[in-house]
Coordinates of C-alpha atoms in Angstrom, one line a residue:
X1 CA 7.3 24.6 33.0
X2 CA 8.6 22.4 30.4
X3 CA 6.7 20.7 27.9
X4 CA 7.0 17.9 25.4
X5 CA 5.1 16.0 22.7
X6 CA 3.6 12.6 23.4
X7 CA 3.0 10.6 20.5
X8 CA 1.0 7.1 20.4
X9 CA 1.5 5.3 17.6
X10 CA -2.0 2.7 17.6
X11 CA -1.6 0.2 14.8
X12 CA 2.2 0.2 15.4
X13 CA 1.5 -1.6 18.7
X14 CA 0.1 -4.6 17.6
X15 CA 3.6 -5.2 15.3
X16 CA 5.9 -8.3 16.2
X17 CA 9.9 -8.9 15.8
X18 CA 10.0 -6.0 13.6
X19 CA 7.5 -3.3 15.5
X20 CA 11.1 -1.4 15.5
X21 CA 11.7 -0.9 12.5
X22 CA 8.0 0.3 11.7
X23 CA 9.0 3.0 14.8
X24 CA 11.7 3.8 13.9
X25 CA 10.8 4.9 10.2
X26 CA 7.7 7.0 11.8
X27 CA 10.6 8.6 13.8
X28 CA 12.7 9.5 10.5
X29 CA 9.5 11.0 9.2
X30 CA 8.8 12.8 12.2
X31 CA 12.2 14.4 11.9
X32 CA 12.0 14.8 8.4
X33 CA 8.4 16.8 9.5
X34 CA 9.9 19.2 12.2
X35 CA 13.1 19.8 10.5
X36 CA 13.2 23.1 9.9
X37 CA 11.4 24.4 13.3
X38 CA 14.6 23.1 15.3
X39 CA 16.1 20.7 17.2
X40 CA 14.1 17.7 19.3
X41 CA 15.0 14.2 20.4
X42 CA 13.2 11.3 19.9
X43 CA 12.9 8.5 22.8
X44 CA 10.7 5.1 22.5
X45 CA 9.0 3.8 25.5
X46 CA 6.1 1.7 26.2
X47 CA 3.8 2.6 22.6
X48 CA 4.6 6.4 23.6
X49 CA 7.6 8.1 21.5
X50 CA 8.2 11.2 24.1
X51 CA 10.0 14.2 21.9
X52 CA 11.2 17.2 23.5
X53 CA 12.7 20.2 22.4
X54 CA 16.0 21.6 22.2
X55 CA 15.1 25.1 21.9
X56 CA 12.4 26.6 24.2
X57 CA 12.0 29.1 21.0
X58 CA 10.3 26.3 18.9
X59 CA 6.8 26.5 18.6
X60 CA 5.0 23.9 19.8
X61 CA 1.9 24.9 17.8
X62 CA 3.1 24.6 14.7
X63 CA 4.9 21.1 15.5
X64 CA 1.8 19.8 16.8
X65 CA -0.2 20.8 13.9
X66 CA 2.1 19.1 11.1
X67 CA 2.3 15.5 13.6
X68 CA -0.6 15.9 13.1
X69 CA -0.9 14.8 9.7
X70 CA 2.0 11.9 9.9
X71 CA 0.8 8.8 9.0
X72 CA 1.3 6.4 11.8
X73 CA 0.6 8.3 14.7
X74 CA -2.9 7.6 16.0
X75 CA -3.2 10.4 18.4
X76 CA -0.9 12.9 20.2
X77 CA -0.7 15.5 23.3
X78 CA 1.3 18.2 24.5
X79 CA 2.3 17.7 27.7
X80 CA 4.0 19.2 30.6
X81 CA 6.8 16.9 32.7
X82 CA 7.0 17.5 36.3
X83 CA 8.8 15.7 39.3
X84 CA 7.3 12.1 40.5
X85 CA 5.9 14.0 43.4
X86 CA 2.0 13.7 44.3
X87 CA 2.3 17.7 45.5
X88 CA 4.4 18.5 42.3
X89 CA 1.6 16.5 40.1
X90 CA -1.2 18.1 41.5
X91 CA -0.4 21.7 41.6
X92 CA 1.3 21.3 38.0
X93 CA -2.1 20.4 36.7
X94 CA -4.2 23.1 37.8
X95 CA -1.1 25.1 36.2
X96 CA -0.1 23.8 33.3
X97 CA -4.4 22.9 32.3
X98 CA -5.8 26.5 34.3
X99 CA -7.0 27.3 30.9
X100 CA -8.8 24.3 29.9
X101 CA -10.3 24.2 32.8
X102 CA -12.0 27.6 33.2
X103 CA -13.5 26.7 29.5
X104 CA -14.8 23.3 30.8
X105 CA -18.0 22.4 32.6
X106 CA -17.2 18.5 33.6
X107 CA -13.7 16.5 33.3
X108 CA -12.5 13.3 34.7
X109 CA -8.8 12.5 35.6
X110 CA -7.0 9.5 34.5
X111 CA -4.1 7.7 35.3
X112 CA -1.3 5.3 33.7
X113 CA 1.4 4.3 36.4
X114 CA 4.2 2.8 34.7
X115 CA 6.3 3.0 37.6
X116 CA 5.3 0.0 40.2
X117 CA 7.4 1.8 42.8
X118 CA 5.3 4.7 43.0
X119 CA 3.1 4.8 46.1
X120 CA 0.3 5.8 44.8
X121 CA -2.3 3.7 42.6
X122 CA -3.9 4.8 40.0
X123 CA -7.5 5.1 41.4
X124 CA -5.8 6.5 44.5
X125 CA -4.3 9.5 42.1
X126 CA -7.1 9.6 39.8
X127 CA -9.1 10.4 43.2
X128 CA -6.9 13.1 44.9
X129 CA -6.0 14.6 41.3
X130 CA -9.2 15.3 40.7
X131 CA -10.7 16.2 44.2
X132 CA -8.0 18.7 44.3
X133 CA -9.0 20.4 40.6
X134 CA -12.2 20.9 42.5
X135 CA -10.9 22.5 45.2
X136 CA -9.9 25.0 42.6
X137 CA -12.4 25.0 40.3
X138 CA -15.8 25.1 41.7
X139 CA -17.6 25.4 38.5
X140 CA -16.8 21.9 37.9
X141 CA -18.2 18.5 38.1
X142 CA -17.1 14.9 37.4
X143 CA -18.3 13.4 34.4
X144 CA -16.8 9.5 33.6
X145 CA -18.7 9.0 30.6
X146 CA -18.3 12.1 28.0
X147 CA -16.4 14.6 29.8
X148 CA -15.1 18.2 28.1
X149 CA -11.8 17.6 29.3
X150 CA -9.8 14.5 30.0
X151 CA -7.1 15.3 32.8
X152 CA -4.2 12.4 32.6
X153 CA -1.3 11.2 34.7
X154 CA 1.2 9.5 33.4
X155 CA 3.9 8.3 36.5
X156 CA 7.1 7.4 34.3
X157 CA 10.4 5.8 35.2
X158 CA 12.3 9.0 35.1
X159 CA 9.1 11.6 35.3
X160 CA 5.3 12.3 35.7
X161 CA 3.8 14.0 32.5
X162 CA 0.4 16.1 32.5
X163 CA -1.6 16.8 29.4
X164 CA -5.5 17.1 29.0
X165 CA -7.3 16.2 26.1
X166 CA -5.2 14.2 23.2
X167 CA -5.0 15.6 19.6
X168 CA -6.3 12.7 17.1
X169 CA -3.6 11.8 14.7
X170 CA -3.8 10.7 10.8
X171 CA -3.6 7.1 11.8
X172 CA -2.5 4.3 9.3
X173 CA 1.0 3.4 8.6
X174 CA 4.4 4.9 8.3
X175 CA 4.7 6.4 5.2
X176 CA 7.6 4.3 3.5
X177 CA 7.0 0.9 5.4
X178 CA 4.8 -0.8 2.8
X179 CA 6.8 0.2 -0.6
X180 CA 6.8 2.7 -2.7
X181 CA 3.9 3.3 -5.6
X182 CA 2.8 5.5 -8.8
X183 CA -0.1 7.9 -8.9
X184 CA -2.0 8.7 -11.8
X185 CA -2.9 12.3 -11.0
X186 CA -5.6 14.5 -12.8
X187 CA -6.9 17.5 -11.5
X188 CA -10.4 16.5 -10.3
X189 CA -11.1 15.4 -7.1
X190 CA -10.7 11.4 -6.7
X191 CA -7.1 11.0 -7.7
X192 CA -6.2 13.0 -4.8
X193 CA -8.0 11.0 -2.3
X194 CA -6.8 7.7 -3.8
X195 CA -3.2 8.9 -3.3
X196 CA -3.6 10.2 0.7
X197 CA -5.4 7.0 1.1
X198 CA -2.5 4.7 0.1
X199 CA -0.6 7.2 1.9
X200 CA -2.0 6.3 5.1
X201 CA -1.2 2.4 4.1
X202 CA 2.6 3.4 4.0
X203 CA 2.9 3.5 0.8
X204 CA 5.7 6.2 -0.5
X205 CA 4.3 8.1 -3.1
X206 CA 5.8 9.3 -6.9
X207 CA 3.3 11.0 -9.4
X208 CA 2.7 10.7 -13.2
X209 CA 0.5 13.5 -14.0
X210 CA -0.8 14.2 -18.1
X211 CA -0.4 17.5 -20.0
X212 CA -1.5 18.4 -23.6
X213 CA -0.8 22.0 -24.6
X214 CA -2.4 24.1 -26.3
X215 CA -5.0 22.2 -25.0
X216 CA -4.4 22.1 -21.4
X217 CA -2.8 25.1 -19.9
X218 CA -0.5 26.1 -17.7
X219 CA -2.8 27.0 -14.6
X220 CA -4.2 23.0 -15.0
X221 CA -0.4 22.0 -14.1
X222 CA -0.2 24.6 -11.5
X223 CA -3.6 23.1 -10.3
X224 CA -2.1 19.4 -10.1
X225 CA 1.2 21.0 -8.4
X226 CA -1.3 22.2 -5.4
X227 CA -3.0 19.5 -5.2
X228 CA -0.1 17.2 -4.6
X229 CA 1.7 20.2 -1.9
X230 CA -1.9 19.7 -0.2
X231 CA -1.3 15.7 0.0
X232 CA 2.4 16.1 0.5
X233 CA 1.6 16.9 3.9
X234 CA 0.2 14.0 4.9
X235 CA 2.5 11.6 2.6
X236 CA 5.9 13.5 2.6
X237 CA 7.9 14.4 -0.3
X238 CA 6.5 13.2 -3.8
X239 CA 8.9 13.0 -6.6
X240 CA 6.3 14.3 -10.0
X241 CA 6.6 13.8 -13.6
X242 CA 4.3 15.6 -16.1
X243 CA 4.6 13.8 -19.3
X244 CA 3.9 15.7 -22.7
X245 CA 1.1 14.1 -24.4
X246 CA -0.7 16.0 -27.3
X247 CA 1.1 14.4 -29.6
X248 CA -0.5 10.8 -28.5
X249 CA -3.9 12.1 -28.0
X250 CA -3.9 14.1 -31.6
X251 CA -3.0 10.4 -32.8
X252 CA -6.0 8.7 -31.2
X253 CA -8.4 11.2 -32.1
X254 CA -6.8 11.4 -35.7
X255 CA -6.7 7.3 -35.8
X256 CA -9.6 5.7 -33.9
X257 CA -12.8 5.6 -33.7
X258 CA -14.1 8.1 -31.4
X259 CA -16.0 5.8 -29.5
X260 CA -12.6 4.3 -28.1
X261 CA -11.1 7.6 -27.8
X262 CA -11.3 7.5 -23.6
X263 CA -10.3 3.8 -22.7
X264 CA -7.3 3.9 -25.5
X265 CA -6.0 7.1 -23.9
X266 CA -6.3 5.5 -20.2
X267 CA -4.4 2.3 -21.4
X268 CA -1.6 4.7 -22.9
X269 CA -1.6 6.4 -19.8
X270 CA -1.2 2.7 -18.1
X271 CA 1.5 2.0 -20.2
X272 CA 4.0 5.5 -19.5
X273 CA 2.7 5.1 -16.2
X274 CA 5.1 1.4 -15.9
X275 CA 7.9 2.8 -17.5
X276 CA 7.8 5.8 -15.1
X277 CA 7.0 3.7 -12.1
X278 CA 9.7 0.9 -12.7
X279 CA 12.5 3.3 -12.9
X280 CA 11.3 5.0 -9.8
X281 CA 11.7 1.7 -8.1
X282 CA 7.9 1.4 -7.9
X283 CA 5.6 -1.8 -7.2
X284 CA 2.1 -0.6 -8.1
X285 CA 0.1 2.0 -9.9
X286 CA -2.6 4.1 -8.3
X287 CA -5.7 5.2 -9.6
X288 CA -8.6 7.6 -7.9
X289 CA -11.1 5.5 -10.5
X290 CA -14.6 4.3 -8.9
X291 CA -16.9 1.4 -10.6
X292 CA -19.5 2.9 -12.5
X293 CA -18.7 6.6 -11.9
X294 CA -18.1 7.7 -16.0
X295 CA -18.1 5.5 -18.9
X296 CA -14.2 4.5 -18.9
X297 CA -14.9 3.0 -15.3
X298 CA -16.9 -0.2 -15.9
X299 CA -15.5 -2.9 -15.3
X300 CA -15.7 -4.1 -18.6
X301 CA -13.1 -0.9 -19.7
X302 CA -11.1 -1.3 -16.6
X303 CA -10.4 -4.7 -17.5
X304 CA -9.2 -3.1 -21.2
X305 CA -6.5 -1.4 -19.4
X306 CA -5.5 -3.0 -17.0
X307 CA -4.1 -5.9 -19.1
X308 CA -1.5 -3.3 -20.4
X309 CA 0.5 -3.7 -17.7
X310 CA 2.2 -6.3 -15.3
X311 CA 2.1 -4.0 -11.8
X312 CA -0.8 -4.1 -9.5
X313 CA -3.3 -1.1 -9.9
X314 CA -4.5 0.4 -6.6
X315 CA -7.9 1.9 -6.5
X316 CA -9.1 2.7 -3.3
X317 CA -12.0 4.7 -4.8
X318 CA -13.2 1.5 -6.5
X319 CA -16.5 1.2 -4.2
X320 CA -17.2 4.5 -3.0
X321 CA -19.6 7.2 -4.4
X322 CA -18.7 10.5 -5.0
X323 CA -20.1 12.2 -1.6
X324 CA -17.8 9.5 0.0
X325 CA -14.9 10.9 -1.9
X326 CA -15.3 14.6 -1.6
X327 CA -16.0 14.0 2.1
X328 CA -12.4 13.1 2.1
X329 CA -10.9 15.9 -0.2
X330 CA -12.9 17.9 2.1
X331 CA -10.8 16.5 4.9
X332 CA -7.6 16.7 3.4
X333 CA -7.9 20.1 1.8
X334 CA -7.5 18.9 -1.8
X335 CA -11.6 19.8 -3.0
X336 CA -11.9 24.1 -3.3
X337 CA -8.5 23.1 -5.4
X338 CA -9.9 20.3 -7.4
X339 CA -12.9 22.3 -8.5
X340 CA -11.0 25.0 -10.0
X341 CA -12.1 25.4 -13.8
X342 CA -9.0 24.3 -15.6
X343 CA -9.4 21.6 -17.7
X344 CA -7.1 18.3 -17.2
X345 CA -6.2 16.5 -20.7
X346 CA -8.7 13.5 -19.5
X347 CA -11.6 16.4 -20.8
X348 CA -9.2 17.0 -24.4
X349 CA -11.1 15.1 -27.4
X350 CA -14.3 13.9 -24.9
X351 CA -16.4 10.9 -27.0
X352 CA -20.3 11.6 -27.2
X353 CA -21.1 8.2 -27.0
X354 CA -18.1 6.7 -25.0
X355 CA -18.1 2.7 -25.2
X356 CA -19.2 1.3 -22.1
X357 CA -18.5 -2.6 -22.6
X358 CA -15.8 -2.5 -25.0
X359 CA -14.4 -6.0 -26.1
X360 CA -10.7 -6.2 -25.7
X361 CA -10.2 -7.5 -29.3
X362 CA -12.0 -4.4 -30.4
X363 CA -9.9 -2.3 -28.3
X364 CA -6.6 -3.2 -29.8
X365 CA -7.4 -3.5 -33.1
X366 CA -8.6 0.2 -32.9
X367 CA -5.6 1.0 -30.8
X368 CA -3.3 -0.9 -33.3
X369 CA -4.3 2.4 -36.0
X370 CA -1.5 4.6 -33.8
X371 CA 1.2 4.4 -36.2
X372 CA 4.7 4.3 -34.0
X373 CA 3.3 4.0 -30.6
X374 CA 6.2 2.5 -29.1
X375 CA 8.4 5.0 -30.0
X376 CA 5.7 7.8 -29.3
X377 CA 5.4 6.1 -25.5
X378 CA 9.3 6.1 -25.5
X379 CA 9.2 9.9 -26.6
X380 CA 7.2 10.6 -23.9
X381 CA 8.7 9.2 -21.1
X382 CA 11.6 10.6 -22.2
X383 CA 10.7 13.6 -21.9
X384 CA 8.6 13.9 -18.8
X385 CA 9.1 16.8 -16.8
X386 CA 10.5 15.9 -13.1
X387 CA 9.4 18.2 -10.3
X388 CA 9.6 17.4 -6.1
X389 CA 6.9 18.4 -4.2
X390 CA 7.5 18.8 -0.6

């Protein structure tokens, strides 16, 4: 029995003139996803992109599993194809669902006919479909509202297609359709989330992630390096740069006063951050920051660094508390690796009394102490470390 992948693509549907283009990059990433399992084509029709296999050797679990987590996809189903034939439909049902349907209790059948010229209705098929599943399963009963299992017909131009209950997709956009964008990246739990969320918004993702041996080590990198593989998944492939920086952060703690120690570091970051992002072709910065959460995210302090630079800076953290965002790493499978004990250089050279509502004036005059910054920042980006996590 032959079986395919139906993919419906939600938000995609309510596109205009350029819905193709949005559909067509989901199918590059789709192909980009399955890659390495084999060979599939890729047809459009009606909001449903029908692939099939090449090789009846490919497994269908696996591909399944990673659409799964393609942004733009709203939900999908494996289904079996069969011959526009109300005998063939029927019979390939019990078949192809005989599983799913021992497991159930109630189901309901429903029905999409695409093709006008086929004599059936909908109601008419949804009603022999499913008297004939009782026929053959007497354990079963109709349930319309919340059933276990949703049996659905789909009568095509060229065939029918069979599949029970639909797989729920990542939703959002196509990753690459709304630009491309730089992610601060730590090793705690928000930045992650902030960068799957933009993600979903089609935003192509590069990282710019901190380290300051001897005082972070080389597991903290490691850390960051999982994390990203973990959103990678989701967002495709994200070209990372790790930037030395113990040389800046011995200069602030050496040069200002500790109580600025935090925010002068974060606008540093900002600023490396640009560079980074402009020549990576990028339009924005992300952050995983939320209002409120530690003592650099007021919004007095995040108003000190933002003014650094000229891109937008993301935060889709911003209003959420932190159950909110470890519900989500939860989800994605970033948190068990965020909580691992290795220190990010965010931690190196902590204030004990952080200021809350710096003044900007008071900001750069302390930050104006850091003798050759400009050629410190230059040094830095320079020398950042590129690695592509796929």
């Amino acid at each position: 029995m032959k079986e395919i992948i139906l993919i419906k693509n939600g938000e995609l549907a309510l596109k205009g003139l350029n819905r193709n283009s949005f559909e067509d990059k989901l199918i590059k990433n789709m192909k980009i996803r399955l890659a390495d399992l084999g060979k599939f084509t890729f047809t459009k029709s009606q909001s449903t992109i029908m692939i099939d296999s090449e090789d009846e050797d490919i497994d269908l679990d696996d591909a399944a599993d990673r659409l799964s987590k393609v942004f733009g996809i709203a939900a999908l189903s494996r289904a079996c194809v069969c011959e526009k034939d109300f005998d063939c439909i029927k019979t390939a049902a019990v078949s192809y669902l005989e599983e799913q349907l021992e497991d159930a209790r109630t189901f309901k059948v429903e029905a999409k006919r695409s093709d006008k010229k086929f004599p059936m209705k909908s109601p008419e098929i949804c009603r022999e479909a499913g008297g004939y599943i009782l026929s053959k399963f007497h354990h079963l009963k109709v349930d319309v509202h919340n059933p276990d299992i949703i049996v659905t017909i789909e009568v095509r131009e060229q065939y029918a297609f069979i599949h029970g209950n639909r797989i729920k997709g990542a939703g959002g956009m196509p990753t690459g359709t709304s630009g491309r964008a730089a992610v601060l990246i730590s090793g705690g739990i928000d930045s992650p989330v902030a960068a799957y969320m933009m993600a979903k918004r089609g935003i192509e993702l590069c990282a710019v992630h901190f380290a300051s041996p001897p005082y972070t080590s080389e597991l903290a990198e490691m850390k960051v390096m999982e994390l990203l593989k973990r959103v990678a998944k989701y967002s495709g492939t994200i070209t990372t740069y790790v930037v030395p920086f113990t040389k800046i952060q011995e200069q602030i703690r050496n040069l200002c006063p500790e109580e600025y120690f935090t925010i002068i570091m974060r606008r540093i970051m900002m600023i490396v951050s640009e560079k980074i992002a402009q020549g990576q072709n990028c339009s924005a910065l992300i952050t995983g920051e939320s209002v409120g959460q530690v003592a650099s995210q007021t919004i007095y302090a995040l108003a000190c660094t933002d003014c650094v630079v000229n891109m937008p800076v993301f935060r889709p953290c911003i209003g959420m508390d932190k159950e909110e965002i470890i519900s989500i790493s939860r989800k994605i499978d970033t948190f068990e690796t965020s909580i691992q004990p290795y220190e990010d250089c965010c931690t190196v050279f902590t204030p004990r009394h952080p200021k809350t509502r710096p003044h900007l004036d008071d900001v750069v005059r302390a930050q104006s102490k850091i003798e050759d910054l400009d050629q410190l920042i230059d040094e830095a980006v320079k020398n950042a470390k590129k690695v592509i996590i796929k």
